[in-house]
């Protein structure tokens, strides 16, 4: 599942992803309520599972009819999924389900850091530089890296 916060005032959009058990109403709506502030504008496709999110300004676009209705569209998140699929098919070829959250995290990072503050596209080296600057003072143990640290959840 993905939730995209559209950028304001020309700033980058941020995406959040989560592995959900299914596309049923309870699974999806609980994640939306956990990560989206009540009263916010919420734009989704016409999946029945999104019906009933009345605490939001919920706009729905039915892709069988149209892809955009003014500000109501899911194009940004569709772009994210397209980039993820291309990276899997072109770079990783195969993804084990128990590692999927890691691929989602990587693609979320790439998406968040695709441009700099002036709107210029960043390359992999520039994204790597940003990541390295964020690790100063942090420690990664072997157990945590290999998933043996029980205090870490996916």
CSV table of N, CA and C in Angstrom, one decimal:
chain,number,residue,atom,x,y,z
A,1,UNK,N,0.8,-1.2,0.0
A,1,UNK,CA,0.0,0.0,0.0
A,1,UNK,C,0.9,1.2,0.0
A,2,UNK,N,0.5,2.3,-0.7
A,2,UNK,CA,1.2,3.5,-0.7
A,2,UNK,C,0.4,4.7,-0.4
A,3,UNK,N,0.9,5.6,0.3
A,3,UNK,CA,0.3,6.9,0.6
A,3,UNK,C,1.3,8.0,0.2
A,4,UNK,N,0.8,8.9,-0.7
A,4,UNK,CA,1.7,10.0,-1.2
A,4,UNK,C,1.2,11.3,-0.6
A,5,UNK,N,2.1,12.0,0.0
A,5,UNK,CA,1.8,13.4,0.4
A,5,UNK,C,2.3,14.3,-0.7
A,6,UNK,N,1.3,15.0,-1.3
A,6,UNK,CA,1.7,15.9,-2.4
A,6,UNK,C,2.5,17.0,-1.8
A,7,UNK,N,3.6,17.4,-2.6
A,7,UNK,CA,4.4,18.5,-2.1
A,7,UNK,C,3.6,19.8,-2.2
A,8,UNK,N,4.0,20.7,-1.2
A,8,UNK,CA,3.4,22.0,-1.1
A,8,UNK,C,4.4,23.1,-1.5
A,9,UNK,N,4.0,24.1,-2.2
A,9,UNK,CA,4.8,25.2,-2.5
A,9,UNK,C,6.0,24.8,-3.3
A,10,UNK,N,5.8,23.8,-4.2
A,10,UNK,CA,6.9,23.3,-5.1
A,10,UNK,C,7.9,22.3,-4.4
A,11,UNK,N,7.6,22.0,-3.2
A,11,UNK,CA,8.5,21.0,-2.5
A,11,UNK,C,8.2,19.6,-2.9
A,12,UNK,N,9.1,18.7,-2.7
A,12,UNK,CA,9.0,17.3,-3.1
A,12,UNK,C,7.8,16.6,-2.4
A,13,UNK,N,7.2,15.7,-3.2
A,13,UNK,CA,6.2,14.8,-2.6
A,13,UNK,C,6.9,13.7,-1.8
A,14,UNK,N,6.2,13.3,-0.7
A,14,UNK,CA,6.8,12.2,0.1
A,14,UNK,C,5.8,11.0,0.0
A,15,UNK,N,6.4,9.8,-0.1
A,15,UNK,CA,5.6,8.6,-0.2
A,15,UNK,C,5.9,7.7,1.0
A,16,UNK,N,4.9,7.0,1.5
A,16,UNK,CA,5.0,6.0,2.6
A,16,UNK,C,4.4,4.7,2.0
A,17,UNK,N,5.1,3.7,2.3
A,17,UNK,CA,4.6,2.4,1.8
A,17,UNK,C,4.5,1.4,3.0
A,18,UNK,N,3.7,0.4,2.9
A,18,UNK,CA,3.4,-0.6,3.9
A,18,UNK,C,3.0,-1.8,3.3
A,19,UNK,N,3.5,-3.0,3.7
A,19,UNK,CA,3.0,-4.2,3.3
A,19,UNK,C,1.7,-4.5,4.1
A,20,UNK,N,0.6,-4.7,3.4
A,20,UNK,CA,-0.7,-5.0,4.0
A,20,UNK,C,-1.1,-6.4,3.7
A,21,UNK,N,-1.9,-7.0,4.5
A,21,UNK,CA,-2.3,-8.4,4.3
A,21,UNK,C,-3.2,-8.6,3.1
A,22,UNK,N,-4.0,-7.6,2.9
A,22,UNK,CA,-5.0,-7.7,1.8
A,22,UNK,C,-5.5,-6.3,1.5
A,23,UNK,N,-6.4,-6.2,0.5
A,23,UNK,CA,-7.0,-4.9,0.1
A,23,UNK,C,-8.4,-4.7,0.7
A,24,UNK,N,-8.7,-5.4,1.7
A,24,UNK,CA,-10.0,-5.2,2.3
A,24,UNK,C,-10.1,-3.9,3.1
A,25,UNK,N,-11.3,-3.5,3.3
A,25,UNK,CA,-11.6,-2.2,4.0
A,25,UNK,C,-10.8,-2.0,5.3
A,26,UNK,N,-10.9,-2.9,6.2
A,26,UNK,CA,-10.3,-2.7,7.5
A,26,UNK,C,-8.7,-2.5,7.4
A,27,UNK,N,-8.1,-3.3,6.5
A,27,UNK,CA,-6.6,-3.2,6.4
A,27,UNK,C,-6.2,-1.9,5.8
A,28,UNK,N,-6.9,-1.4,4.8
A,28,UNK,CA,-6.5,-0.2,4.1
A,28,UNK,C,-6.9,1.0,4.9
A,29,UNK,N,-8.2,1.0,5.4
A,29,UNK,CA,-8.6,2.2,6.2
A,29,UNK,C,-7.9,2.4,7.5
A,30,UNK,N,-7.5,1.4,8.1
A,30,UNK,CA,-6.7,1.6,9.4
A,30,UNK,C,-5.4,2.2,9.1
A,31,UNK,N,-4.7,1.9,8.0
A,31,UNK,CA,-3.5,2.5,7.6
A,31,UNK,C,-3.7,4.0,7.2
A,32,UNK,N,-4.7,4.3,6.4
A,32,UNK,CA,-5.0,5.6,6.1
A,32,UNK,C,-5.2,6.5,7.3
A,33,UNK,N,-6.0,6.0,8.2
A,33,UNK,CA,-6.3,6.7,9.5
A,33,UNK,C,-5.0,6.9,10.3
A,34,UNK,N,-4.1,6.0,10.3
A,34,UNK,CA,-2.9,6.0,11.1
A,34,UNK,C,-2.0,7.1,10.5
A,35,UNK,N,-2.0,7.3,9.2
A,35,UNK,CA,-1.0,8.2,8.6
A,35,UNK,C,-1.5,9.5,8.0
A,36,UNK,N,-2.8,9.6,7.9
A,36,UNK,CA,-3.3,10.8,7.3
A,36,UNK,C,-4.2,11.6,8.3
A,37,UNK,N,-3.9,12.9,8.5
A,37,UNK,CA,-4.6,13.7,9.5
A,37,UNK,C,-6.1,13.9,9.0
A,38,UNK,N,-7.0,13.7,10.0
A,38,UNK,CA,-8.4,13.9,9.7
A,38,UNK,C,-8.7,15.3,9.2
A,39,UNK,N,-9.5,15.4,8.2
A,39,UNK,CA,-9.8,16.7,7.6
A,39,UNK,C,-9.0,17.0,6.4
A,40,UNK,N,-7.9,16.2,6.2
A,40,UNK,CA,-7.0,16.4,5.0
A,40,UNK,C,-7.8,16.0,3.7
A,41,UNK,N,-7.3,16.5,2.6
A,41,UNK,CA,-7.8,16.1,1.3
A,41,UNK,C,-7.2,14.7,1.0
A,42,UNK,N,-8.0,13.8,0.7
A,42,UNK,CA,-7.6,12.4,0.4
A,42,UNK,C,-8.1,12.0,-1.0
A,43,UNK,N,-7.3,11.6,-1.9
A,43,UNK,CA,-7.7,11.3,-3.2
A,43,UNK,C,-7.3,9.8,-3.4
A,44,UNK,N,-8.3,9.0,-3.8
A,44,UNK,CA,-8.1,7.6,-4.1
A,44,UNK,C,-8.7,7.2,-5.4
A,45,UNK,N,-8.5,6.0,-5.8
A,45,UNK,CA,-9.2,5.4,-6.9
A,45,UNK,C,-10.5,4.9,-6.4
A,46,UNK,N,-11.3,4.2,-7.2
A,46,UNK,CA,-12.7,3.8,-6.8
A,46,UNK,C,-12.8,2.5,-6.1
A,47,UNK,N,-11.7,2.0,-5.5
A,47,UNK,CA,-11.8,0.7,-4.8
A,47,UNK,C,-12.8,0.8,-3.7
A,48,UNK,N,-13.7,-0.1,-3.6
A,48,UNK,CA,-14.7,-0.1,-2.5
A,48,UNK,C,-14.2,0.0,-1.1
A,49,UNK,N,-13.0,-0.5,-0.9
A,49,UNK,CA,-12.4,-0.5,0.4
A,49,UNK,C,-12.1,0.9,1.0
A,50,UNK,N,-12.1,1.9,0.1
A,50,UNK,CA,-11.9,3.3,0.6
A,50,UNK,C,-13.2,4.0,0.9
A,51,UNK,N,-14.3,3.4,0.7
A,51,UNK,CA,-15.6,4.0,1.0
A,51,UNK,C,-15.8,4.1,2.5
A,52,UNK,N,-16.3,5.2,3.0
A,52,UNK,CA,-16.5,5.4,4.4
A,52,UNK,C,-15.5,6.2,5.1
A,53,UNK,N,-14.5,6.7,4.4
A,53,UNK,CA,-13.5,7.6,5.0
A,53,UNK,C,-14.0,9.0,5.1
A,54,UNK,N,-15.1,9.2,5.9
A,54,UNK,CA,-15.8,10.4,6.0
A,54,UNK,C,-15.1,11.5,6.8
A,55,UNK,N,-14.1,11.2,7.5
A,55,UNK,CA,-13.4,12.2,8.3
A,55,UNK,C,-12.4,13.0,7.4
A,56,UNK,N,-12.3,12.6,6.1
A,56,UNK,CA,-11.4,13.3,5.2
A,56,UNK,C,-12.2,14.0,4.1
A,57,UNK,N,-11.6,14.9,3.4
A,57,UNK,CA,-12.2,15.5,2.2
A,57,UNK,C,-11.9,14.5,1.1
A,58,UNK,N,-12.7,13.5,1.0
A,58,UNK,CA,-12.3,12.3,0.1
A,58,UNK,C,-12.8,12.5,-1.3
A,59,UNK,N,-11.9,12.7,-2.2
A,59,UNK,CA,-12.2,12.7,-3.7
A,59,UNK,C,-11.8,11.4,-4.3
A,60,UNK,N,-12.7,10.9,-5.2
A,60,UNK,CA,-12.5,9.6,-5.8
A,60,UNK,C,-12.4,9.8,-7.3
A,61,UNK,N,-11.5,9.1,-7.9
A,61,UNK,CA,-11.4,9.1,-9.4
A,61,UNK,C,-11.6,7.6,-9.8
A,62,UNK,N,-12.6,7.5,-10.7
A,62,UNK,CA,-12.9,6.1,-11.2
A,62,UNK,C,-12.1,6.0,-12.5
A,63,UNK,N,-11.1,5.1,-12.5
A,63,UNK,CA,-10.2,4.9,-13.7
A,63,UNK,C,-11.0,4.3,-14.9
A,64,UNK,N,-12.1,3.7,-14.7
A,64,UNK,CA,-12.9,3.2,-15.8
A,64,UNK,C,-13.5,4.4,-16.6
A,65,UNK,N,-13.6,5.6,-16.0
A,65,UNK,CA,-14.2,6.7,-16.6
A,65,UNK,C,-13.1,7.8,-17.0
A,66,UNK,N,-12.2,8.1,-16.0
A,66,UNK,CA,-11.2,9.1,-16.2
A,66,UNK,C,-10.1,8.9,-15.3
A,67,UNK,N,-9.0,9.6,-15.5
A,67,UNK,CA,-7.8,9.4,-14.7
A,67,UNK,C,-7.6,10.7,-13.8
A,68,UNK,N,-8.2,11.8,-14.3
A,68,UNK,CA,-8.0,13.1,-13.5
A,68,UNK,C,-9.3,13.8,-13.5
A,69,UNK,N,-9.7,14.3,-12.4
A,69,UNK,CA,-10.8,15.2,-12.2
A,69,UNK,C,-10.4,16.4,-11.4
A,70,UNK,N,-9.8,17.4,-12.1
A,70,UNK,CA,-9.3,18.6,-11.4
A,70,UNK,C,-8.1,18.2,-10.6
A,71,UNK,N,-8.1,18.4,-9.3
A,71,UNK,CA,-7.1,18.0,-8.4
A,71,UNK,C,-7.1,16.6,-8.0
A,72,UNK,N,-8.3,15.9,-8.3
A,72,UNK,CA,-8.5,14.6,-7.8
A,72,UNK,C,-7.8,13.6,-8.9
A,73,UNK,N,-6.7,13.0,-8.4
A,73,UNK,CA,-6.0,12.0,-9.3
A,73,UNK,C,-5.0,11.3,-8.4
A,74,UNK,N,-4.6,10.1,-8.9
A,74,UNK,CA,-3.6,9.3,-8.2
A,74,UNK,C,-2.3,9.2,-9.0
A,75,UNK,N,-2.1,10.1,-9.9
A,75,UNK,CA,-1.0,10.0,-10.8
A,75,UNK,C,0.4,10.0,-10.1
A,76,UNK,N,0.6,10.7,-9.1
A,76,UNK,CA,1.9,10.7,-8.4
A,76,UNK,C,2.2,9.4,-7.8
A,77,UNK,N,1.2,8.7,-7.2
A,77,UNK,CA,1.5,7.4,-6.6
A,77,UNK,C,1.6,6.4,-7.7
A,78,UNK,N,0.8,6.5,-8.8
A,78,UNK,CA,1.0,5.6,-9.9
A,78,UNK,C,2.4,5.7,-10.5
A,79,UNK,N,3.0,6.9,-10.5
A,79,UNK,CA,4.3,7.1,-11.0
A,79,UNK,C,5.3,6.4,-10.1
A,80,UNK,N,5.1,6.5,-8.7
A,80,UNK,CA,5.9,5.7,-7.8
A,80,UNK,C,5.9,4.2,-8.1
A,81,UNK,N,4.7,3.7,-8.2
A,81,UNK,CA,4.6,2.2,-8.5
A,81,UNK,C,5.3,1.8,-9.8
A,82,UNK,N,5.2,2.7,-10.8
A,82,UNK,CA,5.8,2.4,-12.1
A,82,UNK,C,7.3,2.4,-11.9
A,83,UNK,N,7.9,3.3,-11.2
A,83,UNK,CA,9.3,3.3,-10.9
A,83,UNK,C,9.8,2.1,-10.2
A,84,UNK,N,9.0,1.7,-9.2
A,84,UNK,CA,9.3,0.5,-8.4
A,84,UNK,C,9.3,-0.8,-9.3
A,85,UNK,N,8.3,-0.9,-10.2
A,85,UNK,CA,8.2,-2.0,-11.1
A,85,UNK,C,9.4,-2.1,-12.0
A,86,UNK,N,9.8,-0.9,-12.6
A,86,UNK,CA,10.9,-0.8,-13.5
A,86,UNK,C,12.2,-1.2,-12.8
A,87,UNK,N,12.3,-0.8,-11.5
A,87,UNK,CA,13.6,-1.2,-10.8
A,87,UNK,C,13.6,-2.7,-10.5
A,88,UNK,N,12.5,-3.2,-10.2
A,88,UNK,CA,12.5,-4.7,-9.9
A,88,UNK,C,12.7,-5.5,-11.2
A,89,UNK,N,12.1,-5.1,-12.3
A,89,UNK,CA,12.2,-5.8,-13.6
A,89,UNK,C,13.6,-5.6,-14.2
A,90,UNK,N,14.1,-4.4,-14.0
A,90,UNK,CA,15.4,-4.0,-14.7
A,90,UNK,C,16.6,-4.3,-13.9
A,91,UNK,N,16.5,-4.2,-12.6
A,91,UNK,CA,17.7,-4.3,-11.7
A,91,UNK,C,17.7,-5.6,-10.9
A,92,UNK,N,16.6,-5.8,-10.2
A,92,UNK,CA,16.6,-6.9,-9.2
A,92,UNK,C,16.1,-8.2,-9.8
A,93,UNK,N,15.3,-8.2,-10.9
A,93,UNK,CA,14.7,-9.3,-11.6
A,93,UNK,C,13.7,-10.1,-10.7
A,94,UNK,N,14.1,-10.5,-9.5
A,94,UNK,CA,13.2,-11.3,-8.7
A,94,UNK,C,13.2,-10.7,-7.3
A,95,UNK,N,12.1,-10.7,-6.6
A,95,UNK,CA,12.0,-10.2,-5.3
A,95,UNK,C,11.3,-11.2,-4.4
A,96,UNK,N,12.0,-11.6,-3.3
A,96,UNK,CA,11.3,-12.5,-2.4
A,96,UNK,C,10.3,-11.7,-1.5
A,97,UNK,N,9.1,-12.3,-1.3
A,97,UNK,CA,8.1,-11.5,-0.5
A,97,UNK,C,8.6,-11.1,0.8
A,98,UNK,N,9.4,-11.8,1.5
A,98,UNK,CA,9.8,-11.4,2.9
A,98,UNK,C,10.9,-10.3,2.8
A,99,UNK,N,11.3,-9.9,1.7
A,99,UNK,CA,12.2,-8.8,1.5
A,99,UNK,C,11.6,-7.6,0.9
A,100,UNK,N,10.3,-7.7,0.5
A,100,UNK,CA,9.6,-6.7,-0.3
A,100,UNK,C,9.7,-5.3,0.4
A,101,UNK,N,9.5,-5.3,1.8
A,101,UNK,CA,9.5,-4.0,2.5
A,101,UNK,C,10.8,-3.3,2.3
A,102,UNK,N,11.9,-4.0,2.1
A,102,UNK,CA,13.2,-3.4,1.9
A,102,UNK,C,13.3,-2.7,0.5
A,103,UNK,N,12.7,-3.3,-0.5
A,103,UNK,CA,12.7,-2.7,-1.8
A,103,UNK,C,11.8,-1.5,-1.8
A,104,UNK,N,10.7,-1.6,-1.1
A,104,UNK,CA,9.8,-0.4,-1.0
A,104,UNK,C,10.5,0.7,-0.3
A,105,UNK,N,11.2,0.4,0.8
A,105,UNK,CA,12.0,1.5,1.5
A,105,UNK,C,13.0,2.2,0.6
A,106,UNK,N,13.7,1.3,-0.2
A,106,UNK,CA,14.7,1.9,-1.1
A,106,UNK,C,14.0,2.8,-2.1
A,107,UNK,N,12.9,2.3,-2.7
A,107,UNK,CA,12.3,3.1,-3.8
A,107,UNK,C,11.7,4.4,-3.2
A,108,UNK,N,11.2,4.3,-1.9
A,108,UNK,CA,10.6,5.5,-1.2
A,108,UNK,C,11.7,6.5,-1.1
A,109,UNK,N,12.9,6.1,-0.7
A,109,UNK,CA,14.1,7.0,-0.5
A,109,UNK,C,14.4,7.6,-1.9
A,110,UNK,N,14.5,6.8,-2.9
A,110,UNK,CA,14.8,7.3,-4.2
A,110,UNK,C,13.8,8.4,-4.7
A,111,UNK,N,12.5,8.1,-4.4
A,111,UNK,CA,11.5,9.0,-4.8
A,111,UNK,C,11.5,10.3,-4.1
A,112,UNK,N,11.8,10.2,-2.8
A,112,UNK,CA,11.9,11.4,-2.0
A,112,UNK,C,13.1,12.3,-2.4
A,113,UNK,N,14.1,11.6,-2.8
A,113,UNK,CA,15.4,12.3,-3.1
A,113,UNK,C,15.7,12.3,-4.6
A,114,UNK,N,14.6,12.4,-5.4
A,114,UNK,CA,14.8,12.5,-6.9
A,114,UNK,C,15.2,13.8,-7.4
A,115,UNK,N,14.9,14.9,-6.6
A,115,UNK,CA,15.3,16.2,-7.0
A,115,UNK,C,15.9,17.0,-5.7
A,116,UNK,N,16.7,18.0,-6.0
A,116,UNK,CA,17.2,18.8,-4.9
A,116,UNK,C,16.2,20.0,-4.6
A,117,UNK,N,16.6,20.8,-3.7
A,117,UNK,CA,15.7,21.9,-3.3
A,117,UNK,C,15.4,22.9,-4.5
A,118,UNK,N,16.2,23.0,-5.5
A,118,UNK,CA,16.0,23.8,-6.6
A,118,UNK,C,15.3,23.1,-7.7
A,119,UNK,N,14.9,21.9,-7.6
A,119,UNK,CA,14.2,21.1,-8.6
A,119,UNK,C,15.1,20.4,-9.6
A,120,UNK,N,16.4,20.4,-9.4
A,120,UNK,CA,17.3,19.7,-10.3
A,120,UNK,C,17.3,18.2,-9.9
A,121,UNK,N,17.3,17.4,-11.0
A,121,UNK,CA,17.4,15.9,-10.8
A,121,UNK,C,18.7,15.5,-10.1
A,122,UNK,N,18.6,14.6,-9.1
A,122,UNK,CA,19.7,14.0,-8.5
A,122,UNK,C,20.1,12.7,-9.1
A,123,UNK,N,21.4,12.4,-9.1
A,123,UNK,CA,21.8,11.1,-9.6
A,123,UNK,C,22.1,10.2,-8.4
A,124,UNK,N,22.5,9.0,-8.7
A,124,UNK,CA,22.7,8.0,-7.6
A,124,UNK,C,23.8,8.4,-6.7
A,125,UNK,N,24.8,9.0,-7.2
A,125,UNK,CA,26.0,9.5,-6.4
A,125,UNK,C,25.5,10.5,-5.4
A,126,UNK,N,24.7,11.5,-5.9
A,126,UNK,CA,24.2,12.5,-5.0
A,126,UNK,C,23.3,12.0,-3.9
A,127,UNK,N,22.4,11.0,-4.3
A,127,UNK,CA,21.5,10.4,-3.3
A,127,UNK,C,22.4,9.6,-2.3
A,128,UNK,N,23.4,8.9,-2.7
A,128,UNK,CA,24.3,8.2,-1.8
A,128,UNK,C,25.0,9.2,-0.9
A,129,UNK,N,25.4,10.4,-1.3
A,129,UNK,CA,26.0,11.4,-0.5
A,129,UNK,C,25.0,11.8,0.6
A,130,UNK,N,23.8,12.0,0.3
A,130,UNK,CA,22.7,12.4,1.3
A,130,UNK,C,22.6,11.3,2.3
A,131,UNK,N,22.6,10.0,1.9
A,131,UNK,CA,22.4,8.9,2.8
A,131,UNK,C,23.6,8.8,3.7
A,132,UNK,N,24.8,9.0,3.2
A,132,UNK,CA,26.1,8.9,4.0
A,132,UNK,C,26.1,10.0,5.1
A,133,UNK,N,25.6,11.1,4.8
A,133,UNK,CA,25.6,12.2,5.7
A,133,UNK,C,24.6,11.9,6.9
A,134,UNK,N,23.6,11.1,6.6
A,134,UNK,CA,22.6,10.8,7.7
A,134,UNK,C,23.0,9.6,8.6
A,135,UNK,N,24.2,9.0,8.3
A,135,UNK,CA,24.6,7.9,9.2
A,135,UNK,C,25.6,8.2,10.3
A,136,UNK,N,26.0,9.4,10.3
A,136,UNK,CA,27.0,9.9,11.3
A,136,UNK,C,26.4,9.7,12.7
A,137,UNK,N,27.2,9.0,13.5
A,137,UNK,CA,26.8,8.8,14.9
A,137,UNK,C,25.8,7.6,15.1
A,138,UNK,N,25.5,6.9,14.0
A,138,UNK,CA,24.6,5.7,14.1
A,138,UNK,C,25.3,4.5,14.0
A,139,UNK,N,24.9,3.4,14.6
A,139,UNK,CA,25.6,2.1,14.6
A,139,UNK,C,24.6,1.0,14.1
A,140,UNK,N,25.1,0.3,13.2
A,140,UNK,CA,24.4,-0.9,12.6
A,140,UNK,C,25.1,-2.1,13.0
A,141,UNK,N,24.4,-3.0,13.8
A,141,UNK,CA,25.1,-4.2,14.2
A,141,UNK,C,24.8,-5.3,13.2
A,142,UNK,N,25.5,-6.4,13.2
A,142,UNK,CA,25.3,-7.5,12.3
A,142,UNK,C,24.0,-8.1,12.5
A,143,UNK,N,23.6,-8.3,13.8
A,143,UNK,CA,22.3,-8.9,14.1
A,143,UNK,C,21.1,-8.1,13.5
A,144,UNK,N,21.2,-6.8,13.6
A,144,UNK,CA,20.2,-5.9,13.0
A,144,UNK,C,20.2,-6.0,11.5
A,145,UNK,N,21.3,-6.0,10.9
A,145,UNK,CA,21.5,-6.0,9.5
A,145,UNK,C,20.9,-7.3,8.9
A,146,UNK,N,21.1,-8.4,9.6
A,146,UNK,CA,20.7,-9.8,9.1
A,146,UNK,C,19.3,-10.2,9.7
A,147,UNK,N,18.7,-9.3,10.4
A,147,UNK,CA,17.3,-9.5,10.8
A,147,UNK,C,17.2,-10.4,12.1
A,148,UNK,N,18.3,-10.6,12.8
A,148,UNK,CA,18.3,-11.5,14.0
A,148,UNK,C,18.0,-10.7,15.2
A,149,UNK,N,18.0,-9.4,15.1
A,149,UNK,CA,17.7,-8.5,16.3
A,149,UNK,C,16.1,-8.5,16.4
A,150,UNK,N,15.6,-9.1,17.5
A,150,UNK,CA,14.2,-9.3,17.7
A,150,UNK,C,13.5,-8.0,18.0
A,151,UNK,N,14.2,-6.9,18.3
A,151,UNK,CA,13.6,-5.6,18.7
A,151,UNK,C,13.2,-4.9,17.4
A,152,UNK,N,13.6,-5.3,16.2
A,152,UNK,CA,13.4,-4.6,15.0
A,152,UNK,C,12.2,-5.3,14.3
A,153,UNK,N,11.2,-4.5,13.9
A,153,UNK,CA,10.1,-5.0,13.1
A,153,UNK,C,10.1,-4.4,11.7
A,154,UNK,N,9.6,-5.2,10.8
A,154,UNK,CA,9.5,-4.8,9.4
A,154,UNK,C,8.6,-3.7,9.1
